[in-house]
XYZ file of C-alpha atoms in Angstrom:
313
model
C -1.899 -16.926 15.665
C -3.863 -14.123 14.769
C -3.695 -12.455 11.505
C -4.097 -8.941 10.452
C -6.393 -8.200 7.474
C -5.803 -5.301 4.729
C -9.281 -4.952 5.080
C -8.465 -3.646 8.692
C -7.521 0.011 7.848
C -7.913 2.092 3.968
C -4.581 1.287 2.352
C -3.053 4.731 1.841
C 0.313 5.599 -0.420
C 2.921 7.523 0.961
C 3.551 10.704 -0.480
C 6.978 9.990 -1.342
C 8.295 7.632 -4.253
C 10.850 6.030 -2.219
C 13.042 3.718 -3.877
C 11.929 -0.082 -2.616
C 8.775 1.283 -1.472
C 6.449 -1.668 -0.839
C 3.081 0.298 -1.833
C 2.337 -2.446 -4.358
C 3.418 -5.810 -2.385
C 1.179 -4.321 0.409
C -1.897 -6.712 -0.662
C 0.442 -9.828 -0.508
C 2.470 -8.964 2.829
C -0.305 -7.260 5.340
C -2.584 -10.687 5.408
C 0.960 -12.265 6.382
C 1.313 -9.502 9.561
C 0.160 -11.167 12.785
C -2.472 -8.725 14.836
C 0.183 -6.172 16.715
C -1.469 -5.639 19.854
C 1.607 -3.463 20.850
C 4.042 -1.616 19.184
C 4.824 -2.046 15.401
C 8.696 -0.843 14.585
C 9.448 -0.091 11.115
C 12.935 -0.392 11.139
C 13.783 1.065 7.930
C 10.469 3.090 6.967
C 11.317 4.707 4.150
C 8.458 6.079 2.602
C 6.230 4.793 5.459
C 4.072 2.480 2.755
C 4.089 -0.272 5.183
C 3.940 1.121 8.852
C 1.776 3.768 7.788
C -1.303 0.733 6.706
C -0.360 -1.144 9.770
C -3.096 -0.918 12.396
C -1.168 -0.998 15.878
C -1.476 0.626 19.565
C 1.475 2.373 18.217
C 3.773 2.767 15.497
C 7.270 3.789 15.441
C 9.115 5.053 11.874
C 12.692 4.616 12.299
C 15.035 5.675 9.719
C 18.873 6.979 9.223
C 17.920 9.491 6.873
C 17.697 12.613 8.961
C 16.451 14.808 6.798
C 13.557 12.284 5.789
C 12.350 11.702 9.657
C 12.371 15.489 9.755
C 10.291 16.016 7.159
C 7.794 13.425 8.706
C 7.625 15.106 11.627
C 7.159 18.526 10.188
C 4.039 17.146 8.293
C 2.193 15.296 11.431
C 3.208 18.967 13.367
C 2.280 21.223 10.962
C -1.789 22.120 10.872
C -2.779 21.157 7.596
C -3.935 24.374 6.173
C -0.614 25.752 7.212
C 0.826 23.011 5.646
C -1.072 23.140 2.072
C -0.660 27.281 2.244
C 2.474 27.076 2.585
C 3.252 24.728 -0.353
C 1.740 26.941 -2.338
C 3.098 30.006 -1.486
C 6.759 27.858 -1.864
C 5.507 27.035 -5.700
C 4.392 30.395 -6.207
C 7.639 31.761 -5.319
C 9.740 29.672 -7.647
C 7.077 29.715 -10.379
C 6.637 26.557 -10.555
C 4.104 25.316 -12.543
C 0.704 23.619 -11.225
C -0.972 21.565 -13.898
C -3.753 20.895 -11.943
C -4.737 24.631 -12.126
C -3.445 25.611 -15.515
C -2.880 22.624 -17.717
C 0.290 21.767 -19.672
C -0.594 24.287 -22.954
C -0.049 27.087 -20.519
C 3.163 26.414 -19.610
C 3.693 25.260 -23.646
C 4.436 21.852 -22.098
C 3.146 18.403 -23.273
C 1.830 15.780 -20.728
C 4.109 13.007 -22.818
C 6.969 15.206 -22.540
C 6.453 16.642 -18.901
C 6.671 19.918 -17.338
C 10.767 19.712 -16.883
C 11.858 22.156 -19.483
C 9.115 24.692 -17.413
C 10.257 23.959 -14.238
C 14.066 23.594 -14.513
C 15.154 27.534 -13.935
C 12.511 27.537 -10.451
C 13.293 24.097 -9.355
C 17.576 24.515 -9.352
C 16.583 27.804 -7.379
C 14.659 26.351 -4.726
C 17.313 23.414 -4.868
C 20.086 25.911 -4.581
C 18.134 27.929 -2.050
C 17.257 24.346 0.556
C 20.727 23.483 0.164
C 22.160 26.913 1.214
C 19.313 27.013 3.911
C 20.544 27.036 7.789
C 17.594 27.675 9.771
C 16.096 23.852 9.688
C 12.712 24.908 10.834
C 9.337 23.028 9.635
C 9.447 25.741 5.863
C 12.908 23.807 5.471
C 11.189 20.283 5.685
C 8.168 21.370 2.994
C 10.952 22.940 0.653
C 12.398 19.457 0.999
C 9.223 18.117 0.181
C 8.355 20.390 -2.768
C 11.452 19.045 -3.993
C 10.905 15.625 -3.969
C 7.647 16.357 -5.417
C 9.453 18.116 -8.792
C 12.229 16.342 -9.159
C 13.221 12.902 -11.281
C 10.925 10.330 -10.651
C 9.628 12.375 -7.151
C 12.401 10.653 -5.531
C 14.543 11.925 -2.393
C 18.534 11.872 -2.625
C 21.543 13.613 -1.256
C 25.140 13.255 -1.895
C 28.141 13.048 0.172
C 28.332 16.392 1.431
C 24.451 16.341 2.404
C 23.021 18.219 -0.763
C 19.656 17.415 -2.350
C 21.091 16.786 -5.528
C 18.531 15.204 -8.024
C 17.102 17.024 -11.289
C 14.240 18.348 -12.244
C 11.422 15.522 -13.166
C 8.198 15.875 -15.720
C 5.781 16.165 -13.171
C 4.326 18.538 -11.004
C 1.915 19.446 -7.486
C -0.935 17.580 -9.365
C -3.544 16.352 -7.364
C -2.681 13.132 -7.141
C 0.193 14.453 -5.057
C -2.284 16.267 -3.100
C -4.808 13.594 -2.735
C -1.549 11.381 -1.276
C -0.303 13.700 1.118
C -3.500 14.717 2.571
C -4.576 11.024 3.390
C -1.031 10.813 4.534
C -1.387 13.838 6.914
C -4.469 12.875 8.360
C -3.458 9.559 9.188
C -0.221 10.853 11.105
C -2.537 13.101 13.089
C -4.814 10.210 13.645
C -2.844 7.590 15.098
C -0.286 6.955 17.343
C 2.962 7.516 15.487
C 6.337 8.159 16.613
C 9.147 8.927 14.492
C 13.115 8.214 15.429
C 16.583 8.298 13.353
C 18.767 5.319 15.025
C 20.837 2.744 13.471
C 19.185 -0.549 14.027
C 22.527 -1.561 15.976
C 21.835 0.814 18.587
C 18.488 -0.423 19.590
C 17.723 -2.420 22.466
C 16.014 -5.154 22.428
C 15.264 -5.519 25.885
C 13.133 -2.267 25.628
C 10.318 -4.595 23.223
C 8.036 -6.101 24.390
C 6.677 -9.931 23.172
C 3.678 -8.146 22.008
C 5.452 -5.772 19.480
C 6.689 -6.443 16.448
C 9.189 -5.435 14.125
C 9.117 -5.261 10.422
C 12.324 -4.604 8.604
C 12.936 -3.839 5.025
C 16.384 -3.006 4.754
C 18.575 -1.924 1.698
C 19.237 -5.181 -0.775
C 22.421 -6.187 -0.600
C 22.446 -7.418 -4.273
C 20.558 -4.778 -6.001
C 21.399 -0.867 -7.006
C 19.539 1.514 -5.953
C 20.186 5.177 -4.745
C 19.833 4.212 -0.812
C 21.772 2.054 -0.995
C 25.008 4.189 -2.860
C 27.707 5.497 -1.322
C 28.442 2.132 0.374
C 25.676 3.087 2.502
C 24.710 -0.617 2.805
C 26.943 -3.577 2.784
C 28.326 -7.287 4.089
C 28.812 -6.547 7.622
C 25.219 -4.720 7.867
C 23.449 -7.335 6.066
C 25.209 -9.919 9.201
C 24.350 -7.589 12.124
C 21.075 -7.705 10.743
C 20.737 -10.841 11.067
C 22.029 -11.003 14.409
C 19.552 -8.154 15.371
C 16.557 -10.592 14.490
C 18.132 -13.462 15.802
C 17.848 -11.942 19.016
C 14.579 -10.613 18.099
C 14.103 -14.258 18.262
C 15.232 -14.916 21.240
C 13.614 -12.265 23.154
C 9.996 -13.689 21.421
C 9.712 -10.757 19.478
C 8.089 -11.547 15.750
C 9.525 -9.889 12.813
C 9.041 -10.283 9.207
C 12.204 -9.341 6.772
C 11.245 -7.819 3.129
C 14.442 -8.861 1.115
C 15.779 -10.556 -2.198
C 17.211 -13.946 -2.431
C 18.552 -13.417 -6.128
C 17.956 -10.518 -8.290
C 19.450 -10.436 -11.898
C 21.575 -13.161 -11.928
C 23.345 -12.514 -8.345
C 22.316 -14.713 -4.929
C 21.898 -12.808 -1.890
C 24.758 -15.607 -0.276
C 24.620 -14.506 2.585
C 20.886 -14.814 3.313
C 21.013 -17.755 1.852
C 22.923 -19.119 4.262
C 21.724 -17.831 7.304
C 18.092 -19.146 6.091
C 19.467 -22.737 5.968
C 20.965 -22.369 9.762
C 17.629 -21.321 10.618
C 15.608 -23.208 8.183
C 13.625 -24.578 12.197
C 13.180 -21.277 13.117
C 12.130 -19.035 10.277
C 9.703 -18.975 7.726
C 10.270 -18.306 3.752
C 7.246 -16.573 1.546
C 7.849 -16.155 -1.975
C 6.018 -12.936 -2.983
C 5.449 -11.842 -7.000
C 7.535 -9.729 -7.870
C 5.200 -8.047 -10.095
C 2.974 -7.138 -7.208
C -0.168 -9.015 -8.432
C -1.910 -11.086 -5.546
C -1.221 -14.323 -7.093
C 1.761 -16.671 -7.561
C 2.917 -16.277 -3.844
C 5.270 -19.852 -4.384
C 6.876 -19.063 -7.249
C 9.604 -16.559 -7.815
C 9.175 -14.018 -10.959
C 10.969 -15.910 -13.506
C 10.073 -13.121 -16.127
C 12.459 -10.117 -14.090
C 14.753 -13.182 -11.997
C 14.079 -11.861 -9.083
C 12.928 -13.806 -5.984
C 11.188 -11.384 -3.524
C 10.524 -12.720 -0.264
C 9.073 -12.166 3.359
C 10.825 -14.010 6.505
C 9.328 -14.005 9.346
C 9.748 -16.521 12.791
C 5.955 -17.218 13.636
């Protein structure tokens, strides 16, 4: 079997801080990738860290988050210059600050303290403003991700009723942010990237080929996080999961699975389990947790977490 190198393609960040990104395990898990001469499925993309460094004839992000797949369409639509004028004109608008241009002093901000207390009044407007919006056209999708960009931690979440509904964060449109999504950009426009919004269930996988491959990293069943609220992940997911790849399996389809086996104290049982009925057919890497390159057969005994990749080749 032929293995892909991370040495194939620049390893680019996504510009979102998605919640169980992989970003940081990238080093450890892409030498583990065979060499996808057809198409590479990200079954639950995310922020796109993986798929995105994958090299592949194509490359499909699938994801249930509608409003996310949106957005990443919008920004491998949008021409870029569009794209960067009109975050800027968005910012402008809601006077939010730009630290990159200004500096904290101006906005009588500290960099330990963040740019929150500045931003607060302009960034529950634009909230307010996104989730009032009803024309969902491509300035809908950069509001969104002008949002992510100021709010806590950069992160993307919506409640029940479909509302963006984190706070304001400490940081701003700096330029790492626009360092990230301009490599991001230009890579969508580069390659051969598709984008869909399925539940894994409904996917057929009679319409893969033997020379795709499919790379899930799904919500953990035994950690909290905010995808996976809301019961938005659970028992009977985790099993038709597993059925999914098992019939990956079948059909000679690889895959590799991103998951936990115990995290905190609590055991994944249930992958556990199905491991040991397949313990002929599937493979078991132990990645650091930590996301250093070494100590791949050894779980992080420092956090208790066992991160792992499964794959069947």
């Amino acid at each position: 079997m032929q293995m892909s190198l991370v040495s194939d393609v620049d390893i680019i960040s996504s510009p979102l801080n998605y919640i169980g990104g992989k970003y940081k395990l990238l080093p450890q898990i892409l030498p583990l990738f065979p060499k996808v001469e057809g198409t590479f499925i990200d079954l639950f993309c995310g922020g796109c860290n993986v798929g995105i460094n994958v090299p592949a004839a194509k490359t499909i992000f699938n994801d249930t988050n509608q409003n996310l797949i949106y957005l990443y369409n919008a920004l491998k639509n949008l021409d870029k210059d569009i794209l960067f004028e009109m975050i800027d004109e968005i910012i402008s608008k809601y006077s939010l600050s730009r630290s990159d241009i200004n500096g904290y002093s101006f906005y009588g901000c500290e960099s330990s303290s963040g740019l929150g207390a500045y931003n607060k009044e302009g960034f529950l407007r634009l909230r307010d403003d996104f989730n009032n919006h009803t024309n969902f056209e491509y300035r809908y999708y950069v509001m969104l991700y002008i949002l992510v960009v100021y709010s806590f931690n950069n992160q993307i979440r919506f409640n029940r009723e479909g509302k963006f509904n984190l706070p304001v964060g400490k940081r701003d449109y700096n330029e790492k942010m626009q360092d990230k999504l301009s490599l991001f950009v230009d890579r969508l426009k580069e390659g051969n990237y598709e984008f869909s919004c399925i539940d894994f269930e409904e996917l057929d996988i009679s319409s893969f080929e033997s020379k795709d491959f499919i790379y899930a990293d799904p919500p953990y069943l035994i950690t909290c996080a905010t995808y996976n609220e809301q019961d938005g992940w659970n028992a009977e997911k985790e099993k038709a999961l597993y059925v999914f790849l098992d019939k990956a399996t079948d059909s000679e389809i690889k895959f590799a699975l991103s998951n936990v086996l115990s995290s905190e104290g609590k055991e994944n049982r249930l992958l556990i389990e199905w491991l040991e009925k397949n313990k002929s057919r599937y493979n078991t890497i132990h990645l650091n947790y930590n996301y250093s390159n070494s100590n791949y057969q050894k779980k992080d005994r420092t956090t208790g977490s066992d991160e792992v990749l499964i794959t069947n080749y």
